[in-house]
Tab-separated table of C-alpha atoms and ligand atoms in Angstrom:
chain	number	residue	atom	x	y	z
A	1217	MET	CA	290.213	139.845	-8.116
A	1218	ASN	CA	289.057	136.246	-7.414
A	1219	ALA	CA	286.435	134.526	-9.482
A	1220	HIS	CA	283.724	135.105	-6.816
A	1221	HIS	CA	284.429	138.769	-6.589
A	1222	GLN	CA	284.635	139.129	-10.445
A	1223	SER	CA	281.292	137.366	-11.061
A	1224	ALA	CA	279.592	139.597	-8.416
A	1225	LEU	CA	280.973	142.673	-10.122
A	1226	ALA	CA	279.837	141.476	-13.654
A	1227	GLN	CA	276.356	140.944	-12.139
A	1228	LYS	CA	276.331	144.331	-10.571
A	1229	LEU	CA	277.216	145.869	-13.944
A	1230	LEU	CA	274.221	143.973	-15.361
A	1231	PHE	CA	271.922	145.494	-12.680
A	1232	LEU	CA	273.140	149.001	-13.743
A	1233	ALA	CA	272.918	148.338	-17.435
A	1234	ASP	CA	269.505	146.680	-17.456
A	1235	ASP	CA	267.936	149.448	-15.248
A	1236	GLU	CA	269.195	152.050	-17.756
A	1237	LEU	CA	268.360	150.207	-20.866
A	1238	ILE	CA	264.802	149.288	-19.996
A	1239	LEU	CA	264.075	152.740	-18.761
A	1240	ALA	CA	265.622	154.119	-21.947
A	1241	HIS	CA	263.377	151.925	-24.027
A	1242	ARG	CA	260.253	152.953	-22.172
A	1243	ASN	CA	261.149	156.646	-22.572
A	1244	SER	CA	261.900	156.169	-26.127
A	1245	GLU	CA	258.293	155.073	-26.683
A	1246	TRP	CA	257.387	158.720	-26.143
A	1247	THR	CA	259.360	159.772	-29.270
A	1248	GLY	CA	256.811	161.295	-31.607
A	1249	HIS	CA	254.222	161.223	-28.924
A	1250	GLY	CA	255.299	163.791	-26.406
A	1251	PRO	CA	252.628	166.193	-25.073
A	1252	ILE	CA	254.451	169.260	-26.653
A	1253	LEU	CA	257.390	169.325	-29.217
A	1254	GLU	CA	259.856	170.556	-26.562
A	1255	GLU	CA	259.158	167.632	-24.307
A	1256	ASP	CA	259.173	165.210	-27.089
A	1257	ILE	CA	262.683	166.287	-27.881
A	1258	ALA	CA	263.759	166.417	-24.143
A	1259	PHE	CA	262.531	162.999	-23.385
A	1260	THR	CA	264.133	161.492	-26.488
A	1261	ASN	CA	267.364	163.082	-25.487
A	1262	ILE	CA	267.134	161.692	-21.920
A	1263	ALA	CA	266.254	158.145	-23.449
A	1264	LEU	CA	269.417	158.374	-25.616
A	1265	ASP	CA	271.615	159.427	-22.695
A	1266	GLU	CA	270.292	156.429	-20.651
A	1267	MET	CA	270.906	154.140	-23.594
A	1268	GLY	CA	274.493	155.454	-23.731
A	1269	HIS	CA	274.917	154.841	-20.040
A	1270	ALA	CA	273.665	151.250	-20.439
A	1271	ALA	CA	276.194	150.712	-23.206
A	1272	THR	CA	278.967	152.054	-20.899
A	1273	TRP	CA	278.032	149.589	-18.268
A	1274	HIS	CA	277.684	146.693	-20.792
A	1275	ARG	CA	281.201	147.438	-22.153
A	1276	LEU	CA	282.655	147.250	-18.714
A	1277	ARG	CA	280.892	143.937	-18.203
A	1278	GLN	CA	282.186	142.655	-21.498
A	1279	GLU	CA	285.691	143.268	-20.332
A	1280	LEU	CA	284.962	140.886	-17.426
A	1281	THR	CA	282.773	138.230	-19.091
A	1282	GLY	CA	283.735	138.416	-22.731
A	1283	GLU	CA	280.041	138.582	-23.818
A	1284	GLU	CA	279.429	141.035	-26.601
A	1285	VAL	CA	277.181	144.008	-25.839
A	1286	ASP	CA	274.753	143.256	-28.636
A	1287	THR	CA	274.554	139.622	-27.632
A	1288	ALA	CA	273.772	140.577	-23.971
A	1289	VAL	CA	271.077	143.108	-25.106
A	1290	PHE	CA	269.372	141.290	-27.968
A	1291	PHE	CA	269.768	137.680	-27.197
A	1292	ARG	CA	269.155	137.454	-23.590
A	1293	ASP	CA	265.642	136.246	-22.497
A	1294	PRO	CA	263.482	138.147	-20.057
A	1295	ALA	CA	264.340	135.730	-17.214
A	1296	ALA	CA	268.011	136.584	-17.520
A	1297	TYR	CA	267.312	140.375	-17.270
A	1298	ARG	CA	268.169	141.965	-13.938
A	1299	ASN	CA	266.342	145.387	-14.085
A	1300	VAL	CA	264.017	146.452	-11.344
A	1301	GLN	CA	260.267	146.205	-12.140
A	1302	LEU	CA	259.887	149.961	-11.761
A	1303	VAL	CA	261.538	150.558	-15.180
A	1304	GLU	CA	259.568	147.928	-17.019
A	1305	LEU	CA	256.035	149.160	-16.131
A	1306	PRO	CA	254.275	150.302	-19.350
A	1307	ASN	CA	253.834	154.126	-19.888
A	1308	SER	CA	250.459	155.519	-19.205
A	1309	ASP	CA	250.200	159.351	-18.951
A	1310	TRP	CA	253.017	161.885	-19.094
A	1311	ALA	CA	253.030	162.266	-15.259
A	1312	PHE	CA	253.675	158.623	-14.871
A	1313	SER	CA	256.794	158.665	-17.023
A	1314	MET	CA	258.010	162.020	-15.775
A	1315	LEU	CA	257.738	160.978	-12.104
A	1316	ARG	CA	259.389	157.667	-12.694
A	1317	GLN	CA	262.329	159.347	-14.443
A	1318	TYR	CA	262.605	161.876	-11.543
A	1319	LEU	CA	262.691	159.124	-8.864
A	1320	PHE	CA	265.322	157.197	-10.934
A	1321	ASP	CA	267.395	160.411	-11.556
A	1322	VAL	CA	267.728	161.047	-7.779
A	1323	TYR	CA	268.632	157.389	-7.224
A	1324	GLU	CA	271.257	157.621	-9.936
A	1325	LEU	CA	272.916	160.831	-8.608
A	1326	VAL	CA	273.143	159.413	-5.170
A	1327	HIS	CA	274.372	156.116	-6.345
A	1328	LEU	CA	276.851	157.383	-8.818
A	1329	ALA	CA	278.416	159.699	-6.293
A	1330	GLN	CA	279.294	156.540	-4.223
A	1331	LEU	CA	280.293	154.388	-7.275
A	1332	ALA	CA	282.730	157.158	-8.276
A	1333	ALA	CA	284.735	156.119	-5.199
A	1334	SER	CA	284.864	152.493	-6.127
A	1335	SER	CA	288.157	150.626	-5.744
A	1336	TYR	CA	287.593	149.235	-9.231
A	1337	ARG	CA	288.817	151.902	-11.347
A	1338	PRO	CA	286.851	151.337	-14.577
A	1339	LEU	CA	283.678	151.438	-12.497
A	1340	ALA	CA	284.771	154.602	-10.650
A	1341	GLU	CA	285.667	156.372	-13.999
A	1342	ALA	CA	282.422	155.437	-15.601
A	1343	ALA	CA	280.322	156.560	-12.690
A	1344	ALA	CA	282.184	159.897	-12.574
A	1345	LYS	CA	281.512	160.435	-16.249
A	1346	ILE	CA	277.936	159.535	-16.215
A	1347	ARG	CA	277.214	161.565	-13.130
A	1348	ILE	CA	278.047	164.783	-14.861
A	1349	GLU	CA	275.596	164.109	-17.655
A	1350	GLU	CA	272.893	163.168	-15.166
A	1351	ILE	CA	272.870	166.713	-13.812
A	1352	TYR	CA	270.856	167.860	-16.890
A	1353	HIS	CA	268.243	165.102	-16.285
A	1354	LEU	CA	267.538	165.815	-12.678
A	1355	ARG	CA	267.323	169.598	-13.381
A	1356	HIS	CA	264.701	168.841	-16.079
A	1357	THR	CA	262.631	166.210	-14.284
A	1358	ALA	CA	262.754	168.042	-10.856
A	1359	ALA	CA	261.330	171.097	-12.585
A	1360	TRP	CA	258.508	169.143	-14.085
A	1361	VAL	CA	257.671	167.487	-10.795
A	1362	THR	CA	257.290	170.994	-9.339
A	1363	ARG	CA	255.341	172.321	-12.393
A	1364	LEU	CA	252.839	169.457	-12.505
A	1365	GLY	CA	252.502	169.073	-8.785
A	1366	LEU	CA	251.714	172.727	-8.346
A	1367	GLY	CA	249.832	173.190	-11.612
A	1368	THR	CA	246.207	172.436	-11.999
A	1369	ALA	CA	244.003	170.176	-9.819
A	1370	GLU	CA	244.219	167.600	-12.559
A	1371	SER	CA	247.939	167.719	-13.106
A	1372	ASN	CA	248.430	167.409	-9.260
A	1373	GLN	CA	245.979	164.439	-9.188
A	1374	ARG	CA	247.881	162.669	-12.032
A	1375	MET	CA	251.238	163.222	-10.352
A	1376	GLN	CA	249.821	161.902	-7.028
A	1377	ALA	CA	248.451	158.744	-8.861
A	1378	ALA	CA	251.917	158.317	-10.481
A	1379	LEU	CA	253.640	158.548	-7.152
A	1380	ASP	CA	251.245	156.166	-5.508
A	1381	THR	CA	252.159	153.612	-8.142
A	1382	HIS	CA	255.857	154.221	-8.342
A	1383	TRP	CA	256.811	154.828	-4.723
A	1384	PRO	CA	256.784	151.144	-3.633
A	1385	TYR	CA	258.343	149.862	-6.909
A	1386	ALA	CA	261.154	152.549	-6.605
A	1387	HIS	CA	262.127	151.055	-3.209
A	1388	GLN	CA	263.372	147.867	-5.009
A	1389	LEU	CA	266.317	149.880	-6.203
A	1390	PHE	CA	267.576	149.926	-2.538
A	1391	VAL	CA	267.251	146.223	-2.003
A	1392	GLU	CA	270.606	144.483	-1.452
A	1393	MET	CA	271.118	141.557	-3.782
A	1394	PRO	CA	273.688	138.831	-2.764
A	1395	GLU	CA	276.251	140.303	-5.256
A	1396	ASP	CA	275.840	143.741	-3.592
A	1397	ALA	CA	276.812	142.214	-0.266
A	1398	VAL	CA	279.915	140.719	-1.804
A	1399	LEU	CA	280.970	143.979	-3.479
A	1400	ALA	CA	280.209	145.993	-0.350
A	1401	GLU	CA	282.513	143.843	1.609
A	1402	MET	CA	285.270	144.206	-0.922
A	1403	GLY	CA	284.831	147.964	-1.106
A	1404	THR	CA	284.113	147.747	-4.761
A	1405	ALA	CA	280.528	149.220	-4.503
A	1406	VAL	CA	278.386	150.432	-1.745
A	1407	SER	CA	275.335	148.440	-0.902
A	1408	PRO	CA	272.105	150.078	-2.313
A	1409	THR	CA	270.631	149.841	1.123
A	1410	SER	CA	272.970	152.582	2.313
A	1411	LEU	CA	271.629	154.961	-0.305
A	1412	LEU	CA	268.016	154.787	0.809
A	1413	ASP	CA	268.027	157.538	3.450
A	1414	GLU	CA	269.582	160.206	1.289
A	1415	TRP	CA	267.288	159.281	-1.596
A	1416	GLN	CA	264.213	159.531	0.640
A	1417	GLN	CA	265.312	162.810	2.059
A	1418	ILE	CA	265.850	164.401	-1.361
A	1419	THR	CA	262.674	163.087	-2.967
A	1420	THR	CA	260.502	163.672	0.081
A	1421	ALA	CA	261.552	167.318	0.400
A	1422	HIS	CA	261.031	167.972	-3.261
A	1423	LEU	CA	257.796	166.083	-3.647
A	1424	THR	CA	256.274	167.646	-0.590
A	1425	GLN	CA	257.105	171.093	-1.807
A	1426	ALA	CA	255.385	170.187	-5.055
A	1427	ASN	CA	252.211	169.561	-3.029
A	1428	LEU	CA	252.347	165.801	-3.263
A	1429	ILE	CA	251.700	163.305	-0.440
A	1430	ILE	CA	254.405	160.621	0.291
A	1431	PRO	CA	252.775	157.182	0.157
A	1432	THR	CA	252.979	155.109	3.282
A	1433	ASN	CA	253.647	151.909	1.358
A	1434	HIS	CA	257.420	151.363	1.050
A	1435	THR	CA	257.386	147.642	0.164
A	1436	PRO	CA	258.442	146.715	-3.334
A	1437	PRO	CA	256.261	144.009	-5.042
A	1438	THR	CA	259.572	141.915	-5.267
A	1439	THR	CA	262.978	141.998	-3.742
A	1440	ASP	CA	264.601	139.795	-6.366
A	1441	ARG	CA	265.893	141.386	-9.569
A	1442	ALA	CA	265.242	138.068	-11.375
A	1443	ASP	CA	261.454	138.493	-10.893
A	1444	HIS	CA	259.705	140.369	-13.616
A	1445	THR	CA	256.231	141.333	-14.776
A	1446	ASP	CA	254.899	140.159	-18.054
A	1447	HIS	CA	255.450	143.662	-19.347
A	1448	LEU	CA	259.166	142.917	-19.690
A	1449	THR	CA	258.507	140.071	-22.008
A	1450	SER	CA	256.453	142.136	-24.411
A	1451	LEU	CA	259.048	145.008	-24.258
A	1452	LEU	CA	261.954	142.652	-25.130
A	1453	ALA	CA	259.937	140.910	-27.761
A	1454	GLU	CA	259.709	144.235	-29.593
A	1455	MET	CA	263.138	145.500	-28.712
A	1456	GLN	CA	264.851	142.232	-29.837
A	1457	SER	CA	262.752	141.415	-32.776
A	1458	VAL	CA	264.887	142.934	-35.595
A	1459	ALA	CA	268.176	141.627	-34.134
A	1460	ARG	CA	266.721	138.144	-33.850
A	1461	GLN	CA	265.209	138.022	-37.226
A	1462	TYR	CA	268.435	139.240	-38.884
A	1463	PRO	CA	271.152	137.963	-36.527
A	1464	THR	CA	273.936	138.604	-39.063
A	1465	ALA	CA	272.875	142.164	-39.865
A	1466	VAL	CA	275.496	144.821	-39.323
A	1467	TRP	CA	274.559	148.493	-38.462
B	683	MET	CA	309.681	159.459	-41.188
B	684	ILE	CA	306.186	160.036	-39.752
B	685	THR	CA	305.973	161.207	-36.179
B	686	THR	CA	303.139	161.659	-33.713
B	687	THR	CA	302.975	165.356	-34.815
B	688	HIS	CA	302.092	164.209	-38.403
B	689	ILE	CA	299.365	161.965	-36.910
B	690	TRP	CA	297.900	164.730	-34.792
B	691	GLN	CA	297.873	167.041	-37.958
B	692	ALA	CA	296.102	164.250	-40.004
B	693	LEU	CA	293.513	163.855	-37.250
B	694	GLU	CA	292.688	167.585	-37.643
B	695	GLU	CA	290.967	166.493	-40.805
B	696	VAL	CA	288.598	164.106	-38.972
B	697	LYS	CA	285.370	166.063	-38.420
B	698	ASP	CA	282.757	165.711	-35.840
B	699	PRO	CA	279.781	164.340	-37.918
B	700	GLU	CA	277.306	166.363	-35.911
B	701	LEU	CA	279.307	169.628	-36.224
B	702	PRO	CA	280.543	170.196	-39.758
B	703	HIS	CA	284.067	171.685	-40.082
B	704	VAL	CA	284.981	171.082	-36.370
B	705	SER	CA	287.624	168.460	-35.950
B	706	VAL	CA	287.856	165.747	-33.355
B	707	VAL	CA	291.165	167.217	-32.120
B	708	GLU	CA	289.678	170.780	-31.626
B	709	MET	CA	286.757	169.207	-29.728
B	710	GLY	CA	289.258	167.641	-27.265
B	711	ILE	CA	287.974	164.196	-28.202
B	712	VAL	CA	291.459	162.832	-29.219
B	713	ARG	CA	293.389	162.580	-25.960
B	714	ASP	CA	296.649	160.874	-26.881
B	715	VAL	CA	298.554	159.415	-29.819
B	716	GLN	CA	301.269	156.888	-29.322
B	717	LEU	CA	303.578	155.606	-31.994
B	718	GLU	CA	305.760	152.644	-31.364
B	719	ALA	CA	307.608	151.041	-34.289
B	720	ASP	CA	304.797	150.752	-36.843
B	721	ARG	CA	302.028	150.524	-34.335
B	722	VAL	CA	299.738	153.475	-33.586
B	723	HIS	CA	297.545	153.645	-30.515
B	724	VAL	CA	294.966	156.530	-30.291
B	725	LYS	CA	293.047	157.415	-27.131
B	726	MET	CA	289.677	159.121	-27.565
B	727	THR	CA	287.081	160.125	-25.108
B	728	PRO	CA	283.234	160.511	-25.593
B	729	THR	CA	281.637	163.875	-25.242
B	730	PHE	CA	278.195	162.861	-24.107
B	731	SER	CA	278.394	159.081	-23.635
B	732	GLY	CA	275.251	158.293	-25.548
B	733	CYS	CA	276.478	160.358	-28.621
B	734	PRO	CA	275.547	158.280	-31.681
B	735	ALA	CA	278.428	159.807	-33.583
B	736	LEU	CA	281.123	158.167	-31.430
B	737	ASP	CA	281.318	154.978	-33.498
B	738	VAL	CA	281.694	157.041	-36.693
B	739	MET	CA	284.354	159.089	-35.077
B	740	ARG	CA	286.239	156.050	-33.847
B	741	HIS	CA	286.052	154.534	-37.357
B	742	ASP	CA	287.159	157.861	-39.074
B	743	ILE	CA	290.081	158.249	-36.736
B	744	ALA	CA	291.301	154.720	-37.376
B	745	ALA	CA	290.824	155.222	-41.175
B	746	LYS	CA	292.675	158.489	-41.100
B	747	VAL	CA	295.770	156.928	-39.453
B	748	ARG	CA	295.744	154.012	-41.881
B	749	GLU	CA	295.802	156.543	-44.781
B	750	LEU	CA	299.219	157.528	-43.444
B	751	GLY	CA	300.436	153.966	-44.176
B	752	PHE	CA	300.101	152.349	-40.737
B	753	THR	CA	298.471	148.892	-40.790
B	754	GLN	CA	298.469	148.276	-36.972
B	755	VAL	CA	296.022	150.896	-35.623
B	756	THR	CA	294.065	150.759	-32.362
B	757	VAL	CA	291.581	153.353	-31.068
B	758	GLU	CA	290.839	153.049	-27.378
B	759	THR	CA	287.986	154.773	-25.698
B	760	VAL	CA	288.862	156.218	-22.209
B	761	LEU	CA	286.553	157.824	-19.721
B	762	HIS	CA	289.094	159.455	-17.466
B	763	PRO	CA	289.490	162.362	-17.080
B	764	PRO	CA	285.880	162.897	-18.083
B	765	TRP	CA	285.462	165.122	-21.200
B	766	THR	CA	284.609	168.687	-20.458
B	767	SER	CA	283.422	171.331	-22.855
B	768	ASP	CA	286.297	173.525	-21.536
B	769	TRP	CA	288.532	171.433	-23.715
B	770	ILE	CA	286.908	172.838	-26.928
B	771	ALA	CA	289.584	174.895	-28.538
B	772	ASP	CA	289.196	178.627	-29.371
B	773	SER	CA	289.428	177.699	-33.166
B	774	ALA	CA	286.347	175.355	-32.579
B	775	ARG	CA	284.514	177.913	-30.635
B	776	ASP	CA	284.832	180.335	-33.560
B	777	LYS	CA	283.544	177.714	-35.980
B	778	LEU	CA	280.633	176.941	-33.725
B	779	GLN	CA	279.774	180.624	-33.664
B	780	GLN	CA	279.896	180.758	-37.465
B	781	LEU	CA	277.546	177.704	-37.649
B	782	GLY	CA	275.032	179.644	-35.504
B	783	ILE	CA	275.722	177.652	-32.350
B	784	ALA	CA	276.689	179.622	-29.206
B	785	PRO	CA	279.819	178.052	-27.776
B	786	PRO	CA	279.616	176.554	-24.238
B	787	ILE	CA	280.460	178.735	-21.332
B	788	ARG	CA	283.898	177.866	-19.691
B	789	HIS	CA	283.146	176.676	-16.133
B	790	GLY	CA	286.612	175.585	-14.932
B	791	GLY	CA	285.434	172.448	-13.338
B	792	ASN	CA	282.476	174.114	-11.581
B	793	LEU	CA	279.846	172.878	-13.861
B	794	ILE	CA	276.654	173.065	-11.780
B	795	PRO	CA	276.235	176.843	-11.427
B	796	ILE	CA	276.819	177.094	-15.237
B	797	ALA	CA	274.429	174.391	-16.036
B	798	PHE	CA	271.682	176.171	-13.989
B	799	LEU	CA	272.644	179.727	-15.023
B	800	ASP	CA	270.623	179.846	-18.194
B	801	VAL	CA	272.790	182.428	-19.919
B	802	ALA	CA	273.656	182.493	-23.582
B	803	THR	CA	274.835	185.047	-26.058
B	804	CYS	CA	273.132	185.123	-29.432
B	805	PRO	CA	275.698	183.827	-32.025
B	806	ARG	CA	274.188	186.131	-34.693
B	807	CYS	CA	273.851	189.542	-33.013
B	808	GLY	CA	275.791	189.178	-29.771
B	809	SER	CA	272.796	189.960	-27.561
B	810	SER	CA	272.345	188.527	-24.162
B	811	ASN	CA	268.689	189.275	-24.298
B	812	THR	CA	267.958	185.578	-24.854
B	813	ILE	CA	265.904	182.828	-23.242
B	814	LEU	CA	266.267	179.112	-22.809
B	815	LYS	CA	263.501	177.314	-24.622
B	816	ASN	CA	264.710	173.759	-24.104
B	817	ALA	CA	267.618	172.313	-22.252
B	818	PHE	CA	267.616	169.586	-24.806
B	819	GLY	CA	267.987	169.997	-28.452
B	820	PRO	CA	268.400	168.277	-31.851
B	821	THR	CA	271.537	166.406	-30.486
B	822	LEU	CA	272.641	165.413	-26.948
B	823	CYS	CA	275.183	168.188	-26.879
B	824	LYS	CA	272.874	171.183	-27.719
B	825	SER	CA	270.161	173.224	-26.025
B	826	LEU	CA	267.595	175.531	-27.731
B	827	TRP	CA	267.333	179.308	-27.209
B	828	TYR	CA	265.507	182.304	-28.427
B	829	CYS	CA	267.007	185.677	-29.136
B	830	HIS	CA	264.645	188.604	-28.352
B	831	GLU	CA	266.735	191.040	-30.555
B	832	CYS	CA	266.785	188.745	-33.657
B	833	GLN	CA	263.361	187.286	-32.827
B	834	ASP	CA	264.673	183.907	-33.951
B	835	GLY	CA	265.910	180.752	-32.341
B	836	PHE	CA	269.461	179.407	-31.937
B	837	GLU	CA	271.347	176.595	-30.466
B	838	GLN	CA	273.894	176.479	-27.736
B	839	PHE	CA	276.492	173.874	-27.164
B	840	LYS	CA	275.874	172.583	-23.638
B	841	ALA	CA	278.517	172.967	-21.005
B	842	LEU	CA	279.712	169.642	-19.684
C	1158	ZN	ZN1	270.287	187.647	-31.768
């Protein structure tokens, strides 16, 4: 692997890790605030799973860059984060978080199936492992999309509002970054653009069955993973505060 | 002269912190033990990759091997082949049952139908008249159930 290829791969691992980590952090904000106890437990578990997946991607990146996982997570500034804006949007109601997790779960399953065929073995092995665990997420979030979409007028209306917000943002997941192009050419990872059709087919069928209307706006607010909303700054300020205040602490 | 057999035996004493009395060997977490001269290399694999007990287990495995007198001990985490609940030994399944946790259904590599089947046998009374209350539980590896016969809840170790 030459230096150019290796740096593209390290960056791709950062895309994967940052999406999972920031989404995990947002979901963890529901801990103790879930609408019912069962869902409080479920969403906390999903957050912990995604956190574990972020750590898995970060460890693979560490093998390439030498940067410690904790350093990458706690001492990197917002401008150096490479998550999509979808995952950094602050929570509002339960429908908002549930629908976001659903859209992300379908993306992950479609994406991981492809990454499991990567020519870079550590990436393929991690994707295969994570994919198995994701089965339980999609099962859960897909059921809630149906339940809330077909529930009461209010639950449907809230889901529709969440979908209207998230739909354009979710499309950023399928934007090809320059690193994606390098990796696609080398056969290391498929371009996210190639996943869009399958994702749209699965989500459109399911959302429509749940009596939700697919928004016409497919244009994400940004196509660059280096662009962030101010919400990421406040999220990281909280997430990183303890590590930065006590940089020598061990836990 | 200590052999890998002795090391495997010693590792039977390392317990899963979230499942008292169940060892990391019975859980299928320890995959390989290599002994070369005075160096020991252990391969372990995560159950659920977000499991917070992984670091504890990694630490406990290394400490247990050092207790045998080895100073050069490495514990490597491998992801392939991915851990499956089918690897949980019968001895561990019995212990789970005694802890009031229904053991995972063996799926033989065909996980999806099992993960969606929603079947569990009550570990107390053996009844199948049970209902899934939550696919997520107190730890990543467990789901929450209710037994209509006992009229009480129980946990099931999730199939993976
Ligand atoms: Zn019972």
